[in-house]
Coordinates of C-alpha atoms in Angstrom, one line a residue:
X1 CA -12.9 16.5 185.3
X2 CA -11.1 17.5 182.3
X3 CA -8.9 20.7 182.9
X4 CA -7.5 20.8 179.2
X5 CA -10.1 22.1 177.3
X6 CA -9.0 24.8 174.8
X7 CA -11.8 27.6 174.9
X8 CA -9.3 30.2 173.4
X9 CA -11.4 31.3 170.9
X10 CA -12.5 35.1 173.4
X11 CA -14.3 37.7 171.1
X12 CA -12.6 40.1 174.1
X13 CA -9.1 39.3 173.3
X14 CA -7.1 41.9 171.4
X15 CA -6.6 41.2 167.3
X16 CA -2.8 42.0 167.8
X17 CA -0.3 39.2 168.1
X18 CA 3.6 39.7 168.8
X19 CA 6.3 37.7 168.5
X20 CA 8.9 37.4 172.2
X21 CA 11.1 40.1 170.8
X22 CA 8.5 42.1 170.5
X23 CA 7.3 41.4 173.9
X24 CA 10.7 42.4 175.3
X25 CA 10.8 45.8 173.4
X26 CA 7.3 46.7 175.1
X27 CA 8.8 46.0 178.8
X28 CA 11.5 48.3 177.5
X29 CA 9.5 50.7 176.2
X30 CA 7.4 50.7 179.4
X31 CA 10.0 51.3 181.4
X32 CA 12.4 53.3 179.8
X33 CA 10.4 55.7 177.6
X34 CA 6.8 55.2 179.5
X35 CA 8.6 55.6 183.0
X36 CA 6.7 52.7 184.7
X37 CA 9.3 50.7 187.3
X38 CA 9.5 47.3 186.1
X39 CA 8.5 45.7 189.6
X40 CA 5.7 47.4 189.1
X41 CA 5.1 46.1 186.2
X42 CA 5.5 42.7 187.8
X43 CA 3.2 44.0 190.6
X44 CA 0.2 44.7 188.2
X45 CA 0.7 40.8 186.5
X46 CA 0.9 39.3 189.6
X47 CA -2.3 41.2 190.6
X48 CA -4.2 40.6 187.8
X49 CA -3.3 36.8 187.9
X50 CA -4.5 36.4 191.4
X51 CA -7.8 38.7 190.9
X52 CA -8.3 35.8 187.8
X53 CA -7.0 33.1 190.2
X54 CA -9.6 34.0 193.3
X55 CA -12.9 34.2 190.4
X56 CA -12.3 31.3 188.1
X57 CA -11.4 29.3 191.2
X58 CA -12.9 30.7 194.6
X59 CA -12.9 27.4 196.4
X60 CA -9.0 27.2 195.9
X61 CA -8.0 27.1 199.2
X62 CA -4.6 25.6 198.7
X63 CA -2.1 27.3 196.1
X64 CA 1.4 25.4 194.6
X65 CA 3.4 28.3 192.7
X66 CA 6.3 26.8 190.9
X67 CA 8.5 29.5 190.4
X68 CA 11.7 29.9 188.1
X69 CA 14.4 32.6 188.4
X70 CA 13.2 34.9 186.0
X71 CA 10.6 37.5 185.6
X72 CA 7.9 35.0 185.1
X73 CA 9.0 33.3 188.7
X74 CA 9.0 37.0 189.8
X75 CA 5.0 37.2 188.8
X76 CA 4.6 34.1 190.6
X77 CA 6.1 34.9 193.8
X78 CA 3.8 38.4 193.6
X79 CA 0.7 35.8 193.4
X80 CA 2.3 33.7 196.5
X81 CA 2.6 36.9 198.5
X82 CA -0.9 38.3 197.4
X83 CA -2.7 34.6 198.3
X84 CA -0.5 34.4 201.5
X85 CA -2.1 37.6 202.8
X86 CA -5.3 36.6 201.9
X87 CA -5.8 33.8 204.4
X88 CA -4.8 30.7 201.3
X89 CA -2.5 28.1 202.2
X90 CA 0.7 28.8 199.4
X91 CA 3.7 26.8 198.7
X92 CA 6.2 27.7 196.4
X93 CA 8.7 25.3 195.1
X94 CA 11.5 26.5 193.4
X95 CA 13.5 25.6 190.0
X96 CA 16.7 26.9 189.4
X97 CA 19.3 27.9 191.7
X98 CA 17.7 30.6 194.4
X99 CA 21.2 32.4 193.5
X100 CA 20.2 33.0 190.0
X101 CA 16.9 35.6 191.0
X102 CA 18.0 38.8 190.4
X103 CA 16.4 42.1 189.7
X104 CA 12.7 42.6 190.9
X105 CA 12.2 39.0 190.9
X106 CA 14.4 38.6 193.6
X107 CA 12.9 41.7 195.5
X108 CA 9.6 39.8 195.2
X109 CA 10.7 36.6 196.5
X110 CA 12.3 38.5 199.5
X111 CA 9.0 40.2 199.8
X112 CA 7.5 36.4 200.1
X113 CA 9.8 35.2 202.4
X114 CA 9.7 38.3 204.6
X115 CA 6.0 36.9 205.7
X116 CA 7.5 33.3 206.5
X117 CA 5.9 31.7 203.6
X118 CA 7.1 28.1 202.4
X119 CA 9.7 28.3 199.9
X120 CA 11.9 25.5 198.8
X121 CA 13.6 23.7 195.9
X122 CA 11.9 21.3 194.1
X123 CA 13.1 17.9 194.6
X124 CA 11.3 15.6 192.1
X125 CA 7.8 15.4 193.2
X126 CA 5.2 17.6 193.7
X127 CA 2.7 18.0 197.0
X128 CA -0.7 15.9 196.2
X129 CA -2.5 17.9 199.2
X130 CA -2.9 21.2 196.8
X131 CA -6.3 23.1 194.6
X132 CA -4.5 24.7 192.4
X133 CA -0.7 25.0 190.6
X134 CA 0.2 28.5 189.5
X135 CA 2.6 28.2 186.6
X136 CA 5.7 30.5 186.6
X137 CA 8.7 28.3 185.6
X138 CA 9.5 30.2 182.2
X139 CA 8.8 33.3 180.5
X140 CA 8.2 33.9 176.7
X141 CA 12.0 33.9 175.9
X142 CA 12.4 29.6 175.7
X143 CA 14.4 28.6 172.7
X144 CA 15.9 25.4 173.9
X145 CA 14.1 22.0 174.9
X146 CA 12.9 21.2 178.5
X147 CA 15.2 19.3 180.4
X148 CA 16.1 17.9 183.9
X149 CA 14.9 19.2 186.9
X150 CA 12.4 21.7 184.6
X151 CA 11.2 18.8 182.5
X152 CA 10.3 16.7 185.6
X153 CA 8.3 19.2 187.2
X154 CA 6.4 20.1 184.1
X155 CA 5.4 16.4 184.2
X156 CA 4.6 16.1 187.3
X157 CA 2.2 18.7 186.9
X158 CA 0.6 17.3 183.4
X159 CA 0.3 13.9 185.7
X160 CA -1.4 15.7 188.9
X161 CA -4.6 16.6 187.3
X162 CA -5.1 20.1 189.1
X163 CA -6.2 22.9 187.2
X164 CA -3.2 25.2 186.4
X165 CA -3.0 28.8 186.2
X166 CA 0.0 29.6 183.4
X167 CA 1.7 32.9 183.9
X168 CA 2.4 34.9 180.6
X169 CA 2.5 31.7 178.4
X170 CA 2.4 27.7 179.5
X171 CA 6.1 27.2 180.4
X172 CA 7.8 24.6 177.3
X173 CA 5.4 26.3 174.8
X174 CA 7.4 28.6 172.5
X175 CA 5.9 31.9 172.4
X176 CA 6.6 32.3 168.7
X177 CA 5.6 29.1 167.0
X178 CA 3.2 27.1 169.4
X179 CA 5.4 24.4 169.3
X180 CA 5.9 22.2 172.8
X181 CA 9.6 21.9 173.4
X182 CA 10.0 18.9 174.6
X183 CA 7.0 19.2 177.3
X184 CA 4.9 21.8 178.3
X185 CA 1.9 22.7 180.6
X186 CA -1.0 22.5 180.0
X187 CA -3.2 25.1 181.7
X188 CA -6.6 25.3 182.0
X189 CA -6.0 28.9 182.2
X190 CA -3.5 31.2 180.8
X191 CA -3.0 34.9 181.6
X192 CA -1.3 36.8 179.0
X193 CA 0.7 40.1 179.9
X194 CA 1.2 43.4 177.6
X195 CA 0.3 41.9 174.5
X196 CA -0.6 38.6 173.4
X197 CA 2.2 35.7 171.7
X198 CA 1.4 34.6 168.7
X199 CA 2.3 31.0 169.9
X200 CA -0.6 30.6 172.2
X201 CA -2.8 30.0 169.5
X202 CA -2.2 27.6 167.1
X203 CA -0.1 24.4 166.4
X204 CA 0.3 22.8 170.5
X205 CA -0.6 26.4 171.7
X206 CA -4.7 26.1 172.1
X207 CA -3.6 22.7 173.7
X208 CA -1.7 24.2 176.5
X209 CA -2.9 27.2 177.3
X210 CA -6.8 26.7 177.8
X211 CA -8.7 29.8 178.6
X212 CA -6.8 32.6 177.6
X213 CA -7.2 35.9 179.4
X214 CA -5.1 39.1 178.9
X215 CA -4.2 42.2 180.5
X216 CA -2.4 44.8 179.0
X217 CA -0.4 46.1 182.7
X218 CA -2.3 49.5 182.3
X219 CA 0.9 50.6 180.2
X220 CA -0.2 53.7 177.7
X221 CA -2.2 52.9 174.6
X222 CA 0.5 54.9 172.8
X223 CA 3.3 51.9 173.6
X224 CA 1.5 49.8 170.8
X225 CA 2.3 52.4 168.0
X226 CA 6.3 51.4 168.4
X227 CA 5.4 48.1 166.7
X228 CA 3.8 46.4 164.0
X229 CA 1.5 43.2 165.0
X230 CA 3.6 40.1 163.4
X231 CA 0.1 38.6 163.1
X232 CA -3.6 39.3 163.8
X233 CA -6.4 37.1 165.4
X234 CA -9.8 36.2 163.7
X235 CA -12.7 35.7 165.3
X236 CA -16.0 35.4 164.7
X237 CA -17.6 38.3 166.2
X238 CA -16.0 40.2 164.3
X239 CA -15.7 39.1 160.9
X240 CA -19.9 38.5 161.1
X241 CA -20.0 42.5 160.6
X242 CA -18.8 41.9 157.1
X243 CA -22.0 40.2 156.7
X244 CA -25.0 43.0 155.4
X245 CA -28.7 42.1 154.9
X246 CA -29.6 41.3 151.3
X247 CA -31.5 44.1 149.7
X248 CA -35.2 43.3 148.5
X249 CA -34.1 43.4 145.0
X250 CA -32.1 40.9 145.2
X251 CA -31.8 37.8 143.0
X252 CA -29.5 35.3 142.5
X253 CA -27.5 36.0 139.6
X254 CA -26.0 38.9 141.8
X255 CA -24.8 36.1 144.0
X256 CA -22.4 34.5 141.8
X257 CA -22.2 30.6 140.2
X258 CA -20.0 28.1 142.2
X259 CA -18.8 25.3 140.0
X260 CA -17.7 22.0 142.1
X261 CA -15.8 19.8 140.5
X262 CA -14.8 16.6 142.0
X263 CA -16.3 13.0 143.8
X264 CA -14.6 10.2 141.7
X265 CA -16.0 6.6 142.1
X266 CA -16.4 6.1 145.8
X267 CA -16.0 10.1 147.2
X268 CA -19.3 11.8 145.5
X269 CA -20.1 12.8 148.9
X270 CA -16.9 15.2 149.6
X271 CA -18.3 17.1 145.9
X272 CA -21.8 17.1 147.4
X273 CA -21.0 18.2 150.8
X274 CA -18.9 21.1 149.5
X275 CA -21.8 21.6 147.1
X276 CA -24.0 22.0 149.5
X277 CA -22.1 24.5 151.9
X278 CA -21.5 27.1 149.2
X279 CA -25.4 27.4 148.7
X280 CA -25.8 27.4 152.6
X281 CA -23.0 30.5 152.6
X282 CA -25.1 32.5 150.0
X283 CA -23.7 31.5 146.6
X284 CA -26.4 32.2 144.2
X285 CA -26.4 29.4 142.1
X286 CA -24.0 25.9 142.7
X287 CA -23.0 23.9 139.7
X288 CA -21.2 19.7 140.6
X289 CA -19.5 18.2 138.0
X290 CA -19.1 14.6 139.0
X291 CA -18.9 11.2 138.2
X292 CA -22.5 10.4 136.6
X293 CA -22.8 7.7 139.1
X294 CA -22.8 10.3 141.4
X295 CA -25.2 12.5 140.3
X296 CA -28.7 10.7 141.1
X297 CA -27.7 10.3 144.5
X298 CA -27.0 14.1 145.1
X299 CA -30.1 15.1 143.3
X300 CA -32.4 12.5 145.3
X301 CA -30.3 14.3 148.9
X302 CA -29.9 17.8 147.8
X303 CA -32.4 19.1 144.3
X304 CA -30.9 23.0 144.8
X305 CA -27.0 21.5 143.5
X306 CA -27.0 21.2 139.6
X307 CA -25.4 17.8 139.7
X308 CA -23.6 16.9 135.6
X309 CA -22.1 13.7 134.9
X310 CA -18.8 14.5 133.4
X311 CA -16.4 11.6 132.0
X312 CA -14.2 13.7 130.7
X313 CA -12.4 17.3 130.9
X314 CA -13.8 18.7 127.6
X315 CA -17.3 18.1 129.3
X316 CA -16.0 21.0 131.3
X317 CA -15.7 23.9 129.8
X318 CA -19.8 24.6 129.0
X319 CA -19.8 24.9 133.0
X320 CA -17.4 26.8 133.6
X321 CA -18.9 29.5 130.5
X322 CA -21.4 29.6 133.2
X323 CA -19.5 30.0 136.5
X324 CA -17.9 32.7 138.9
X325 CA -15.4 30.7 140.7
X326 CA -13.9 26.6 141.1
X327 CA -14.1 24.8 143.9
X328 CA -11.2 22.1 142.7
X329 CA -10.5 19.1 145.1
X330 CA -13.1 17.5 147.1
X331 CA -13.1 13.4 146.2
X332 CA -11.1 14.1 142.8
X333 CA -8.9 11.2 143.1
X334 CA -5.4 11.1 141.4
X335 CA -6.2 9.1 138.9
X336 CA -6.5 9.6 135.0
X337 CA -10.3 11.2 135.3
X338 CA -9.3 13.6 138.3
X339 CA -5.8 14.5 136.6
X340 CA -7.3 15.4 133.6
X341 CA -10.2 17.5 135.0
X342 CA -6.9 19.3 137.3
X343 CA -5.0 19.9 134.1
X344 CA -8.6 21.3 132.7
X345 CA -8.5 24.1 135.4
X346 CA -5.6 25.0 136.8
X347 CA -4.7 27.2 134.2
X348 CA -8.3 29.0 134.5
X349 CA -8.6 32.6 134.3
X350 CA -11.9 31.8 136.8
X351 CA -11.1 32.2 141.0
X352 CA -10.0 28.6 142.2
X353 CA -10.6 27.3 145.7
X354 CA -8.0 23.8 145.7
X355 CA -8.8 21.9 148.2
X356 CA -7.3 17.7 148.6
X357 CA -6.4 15.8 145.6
X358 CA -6.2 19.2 144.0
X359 CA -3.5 20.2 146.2
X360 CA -1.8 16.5 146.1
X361 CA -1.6 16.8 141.9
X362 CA -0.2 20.6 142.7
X363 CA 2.4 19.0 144.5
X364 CA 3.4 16.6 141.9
X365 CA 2.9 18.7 138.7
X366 CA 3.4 22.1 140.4
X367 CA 2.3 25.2 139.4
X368 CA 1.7 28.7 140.5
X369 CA -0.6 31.1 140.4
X370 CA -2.3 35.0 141.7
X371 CA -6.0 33.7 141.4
X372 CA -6.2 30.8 144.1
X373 CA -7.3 29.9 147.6
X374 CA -4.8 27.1 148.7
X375 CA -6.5 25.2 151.8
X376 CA -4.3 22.4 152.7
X377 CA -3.8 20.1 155.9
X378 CA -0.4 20.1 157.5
X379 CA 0.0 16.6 155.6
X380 CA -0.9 18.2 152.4
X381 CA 1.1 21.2 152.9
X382 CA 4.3 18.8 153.6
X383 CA 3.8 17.6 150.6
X384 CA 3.2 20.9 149.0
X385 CA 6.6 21.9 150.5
X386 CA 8.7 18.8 150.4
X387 CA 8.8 18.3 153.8
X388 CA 7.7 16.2 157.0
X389 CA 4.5 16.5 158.0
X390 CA 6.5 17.3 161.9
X391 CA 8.3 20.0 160.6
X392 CA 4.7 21.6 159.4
X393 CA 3.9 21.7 162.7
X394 CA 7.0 22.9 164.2
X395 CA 6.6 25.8 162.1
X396 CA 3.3 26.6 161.0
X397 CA 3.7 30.4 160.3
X398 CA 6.9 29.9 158.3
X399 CA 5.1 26.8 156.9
X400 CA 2.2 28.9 155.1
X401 CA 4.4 31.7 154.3
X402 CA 6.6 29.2 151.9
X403 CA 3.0 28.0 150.3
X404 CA 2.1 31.3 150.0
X405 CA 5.2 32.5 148.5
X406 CA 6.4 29.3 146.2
X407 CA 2.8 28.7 144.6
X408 CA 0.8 32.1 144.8
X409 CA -2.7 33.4 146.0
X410 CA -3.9 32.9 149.3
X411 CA -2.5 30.0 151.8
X412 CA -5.1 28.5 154.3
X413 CA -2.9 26.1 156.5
X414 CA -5.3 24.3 158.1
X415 CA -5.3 22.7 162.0
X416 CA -5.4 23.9 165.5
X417 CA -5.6 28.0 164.7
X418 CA -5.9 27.8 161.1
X419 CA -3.2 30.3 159.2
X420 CA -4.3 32.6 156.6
X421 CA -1.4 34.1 154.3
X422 CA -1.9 36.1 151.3
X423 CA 1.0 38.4 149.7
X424 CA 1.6 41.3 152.3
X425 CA 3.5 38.7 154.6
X426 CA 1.4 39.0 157.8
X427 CA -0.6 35.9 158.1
X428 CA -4.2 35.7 160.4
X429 CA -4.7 32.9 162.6
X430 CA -8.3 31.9 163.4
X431 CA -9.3 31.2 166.9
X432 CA -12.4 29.6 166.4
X433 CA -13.4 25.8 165.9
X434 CA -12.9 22.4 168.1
X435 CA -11.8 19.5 168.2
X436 CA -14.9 17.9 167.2
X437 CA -14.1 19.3 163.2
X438 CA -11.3 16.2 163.1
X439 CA -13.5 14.0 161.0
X440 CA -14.2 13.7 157.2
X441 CA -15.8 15.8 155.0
X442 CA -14.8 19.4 157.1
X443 CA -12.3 20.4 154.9
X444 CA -14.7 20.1 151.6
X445 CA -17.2 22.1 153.8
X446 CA -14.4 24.9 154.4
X447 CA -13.6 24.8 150.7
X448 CA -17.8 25.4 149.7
X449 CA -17.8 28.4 152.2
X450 CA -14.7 29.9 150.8
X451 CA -16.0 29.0 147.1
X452 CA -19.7 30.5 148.4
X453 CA -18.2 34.0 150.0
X454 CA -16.0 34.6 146.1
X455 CA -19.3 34.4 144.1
X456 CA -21.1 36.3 146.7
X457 CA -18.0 39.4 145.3
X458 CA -15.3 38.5 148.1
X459 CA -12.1 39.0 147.4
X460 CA -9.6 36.1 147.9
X461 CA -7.9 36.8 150.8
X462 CA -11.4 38.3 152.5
X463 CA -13.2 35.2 151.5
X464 CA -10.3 32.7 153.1
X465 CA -10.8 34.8 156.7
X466 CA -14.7 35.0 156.6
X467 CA -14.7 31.4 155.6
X468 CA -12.2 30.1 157.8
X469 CA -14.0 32.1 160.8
X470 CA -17.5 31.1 159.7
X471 CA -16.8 27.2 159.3
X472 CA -15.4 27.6 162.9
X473 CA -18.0 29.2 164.7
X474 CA -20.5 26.6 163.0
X475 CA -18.1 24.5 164.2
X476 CA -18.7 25.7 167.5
X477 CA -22.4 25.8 167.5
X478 CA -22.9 22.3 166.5
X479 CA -20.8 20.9 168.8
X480 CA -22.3 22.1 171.7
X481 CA -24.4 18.4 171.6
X482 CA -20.6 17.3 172.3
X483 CA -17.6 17.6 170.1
X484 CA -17.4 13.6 169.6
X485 CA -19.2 12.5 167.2
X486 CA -19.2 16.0 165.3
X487 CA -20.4 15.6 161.3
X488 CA -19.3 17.5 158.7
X489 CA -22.8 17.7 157.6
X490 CA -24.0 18.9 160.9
X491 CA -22.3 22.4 160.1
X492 CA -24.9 23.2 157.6
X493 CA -27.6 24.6 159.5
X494 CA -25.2 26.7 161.5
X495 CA -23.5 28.0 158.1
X496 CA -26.8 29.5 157.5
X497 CA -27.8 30.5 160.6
X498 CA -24.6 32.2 161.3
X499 CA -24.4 33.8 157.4
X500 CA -27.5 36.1 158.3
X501 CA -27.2 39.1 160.2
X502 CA -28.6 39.4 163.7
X503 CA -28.6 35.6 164.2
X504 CA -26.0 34.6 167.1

């Protein structure tokens, strides 16, 4: 069975996503100004862990808890306690010095060891004769790379195969970037406390952490006004209430005119398939200016596009008289024909959506600008940003904020909880999708949806999160036939199923 799954996408999670400081200031501000003890705090987490421990799985008769010295080992040695009374078979192994445990983690372990339960260090291999491990090496405050004894353990864990429960956040997953450091659990559960890291759900995050469940300790709604969210989740359910039914007047020049313009010799179906998904969005009429060997071929496959043959970038500008918004990108090549057509539009006065080779000539002939939707891939936005492709991913929220802020408009860093960044320096992370989309032609689907919600009378940065949230619920409804496998084309009939009120 595979216990890795990321399912993290939960319509019940909160929006609100904090960095580790943040975290810390809201145990503070429980205690200190909110007057709740901080071991019972910890009691609440370790209760709430073990109520979701005993119903995800209620044949888990035998419990590892690997515990560290900090808080987070504290929460574990609450669970220990809590399955030791209830009739389970616990051992907890312990990493770090027992010396080190002070506070109300200490307090809890001495409440564990007060019933006689098994407690020793760990000394390089873990039991085989166990249900379930309970995550509780580390806490949200990591900074440094696994090592040692901790680094060991963490693998051994990976290598067992048992579902995990993570405490807080998997241990070697930084809470602030997603990034593994070094090595990290994966969970096929996580339990988030207080509020929820903004880590867990992108780059490695949705990797390692599985299911993710939350509870907020019962501290006072009030707590929250102290901060400001360093980032907000999207998710499907509900950015769909965005989505009104179409009066009965309607027609489609009150829908807007998408204009396509890509598929050089060999890629005409990256143009057509982003043709396509801005008609299944809404868009009222969709205009593709290809290569004219291109244009039969869509016709024949899809008669709605208005496919032109376009050899040149002076061909261009009778369409564009004609249309609300660009969709730049899909199959343009880098060659002279899609260079030209790029140098054509990129000073526009029209919305642009730049998707691909779009994004590669930006890169190489830069440019910026207040009326475009930058979508890029993490290899895209590397080059975008003159770095490694690595350090994309080490970074993803600092990534799109330097795409945002060097070229303008709205950044879409796409991946594993795609980023959404426009100008007022919070970004959005989408927690829908799978990873089934990791085949060709999704990204010139994204890009049509995105195009499709600007002509429908979206602004930029509303049509990048709709977009980005709708591509990844149809995502999610197509791949329930299984993720491998997954076409871009298959998205279509979701696109429009999902784009029309009342259909789930």
């Amino acid at each position: 069975m595979n216990h890795r799954r990321s399912i993290a996408g939960k319509p019940h999670l909160p929006t609100a996503l904090y960095l580790a400081q943040q975290l810390r200031e809201m145990d503070r501000l429980a205690i200190e100004v909110h007057g709740i003890p901080g071991d019972e705090l910890m009691q609440r987490a370790g209760q709430a862990a073990f109520a979701l421990l005993r119903h995800r799985w209620p044949r888990a008769r035998k419990i590892l808890v690997l515990a560290g010295t900090g808080n987070n080992g504290g929460d574990g040695f609450v669970v220990a306690r809590l399955a030791l009374r209830a009739g389970l078979q616990v051992q907890v192994l312990q990493l770090g010095e027992r010396q080190r445990i002070a506070g109300d983690a200490l307090l809890n372990a001495q409440r564990y060891d007060a019933l006689s339960g098994e407690w020793r260090t760990f000394a390089g291999e873990l039991p085989t004769d166990v249900d379930l491990i309970v995550d509780a090496v580390f806490g949200t405050g990591l900074e440094r790379e696994v090592e040692g004894q901790w680094a060991q353990a963490i693998m051994a864990v990976n290598a067992s195969l048992r579902p995990v429960l993570a405490l807080d956040i998997p241990s070697g997953l930084h809470a602030d970037t997603g990034k593994i450091l070094g090595v990290a659990v994966q969970a096929e559960a996580s339990i988030s406390f207080l509020g929820l890291k903004r880590g867990m759900f992108t780059a490695d995050g949705p990797a390692c952490c599985g299911d993710i469940q939350f509870d907020a300790l019962g501290v006072p709604e009030q707590l929250y006004s102290h901060l400001t969210p360093s980032a907000r989740r999207l998710d499907w359910l509900r950015q769909r209430r965005l989505l009104q039914p179409r009066p009965p007047t309607a027609h489609k020049g009150m829908y807007g005119h998408v204009l396509v313009v890509g598929g050089d010799l060999g890629f005409g179906g990256a143009a057509r398939l982003c043709a396509e998904a801005a008609l299944r969005t809404g868009a009222g009429l969709v205009s593709l200016a290809t290569r004219a060997e291109h244009v039969a071929a869509v016709l024949a496959a899809r008669p709605e596009v208005m496919a032109h043959g376009v050899g040149e970038s002076s061909q261009l500008q009778a369409l564009l008289d004609k249309a609300t918004v660009v969709a730049l990108g899909p199959g343009l090549g880098t060659s002279g024909w899609g260079r030209s057509l790029w140098r054509q539009l990129r000073d526009a006065e029209l919305p642009l959506v730049l998707d691909a080779d779009a994004l590669n000539l930006l890169a190489r002939f830069a440019g910026r600008g207040d009326n475009w939707v930058l979508t890029p891939h993490p290899g895209e936005a590397a080059r975008l940003l003159g770095c490694s492709t690595e350090a994309v991913h080490a970074d993803r929220f600092a990534a799109v904020e330097q795409l945002q802020q060097r070229y303008g408009g709205v950044a879409v860093l796409k991946g594993a909880g795609t980023l959404i960044q426009n100008s007022d320096g919070r970004p959005a992370i989408c927690s829908e999708g799978n990873p089934g989309m990791a085949s060709g032609g999704m990204g010139d689907v994204l890009t049509g949806v995105i195009a499709g919600f600007i002509a429908q009378g979206w602004d930029l940065s509303s049509a990048a999160r709709l977009g980005v949230c709708l591509h990844g619920a149809a995502a999610d409804k197509a791949a329930r036939a299984g993720e491998r496998g997954l076409l871009a084309g298959d998205l279509m009939s979701q696109i429009r199923r999902l784009a029309n009120p009342g259909n789930e």
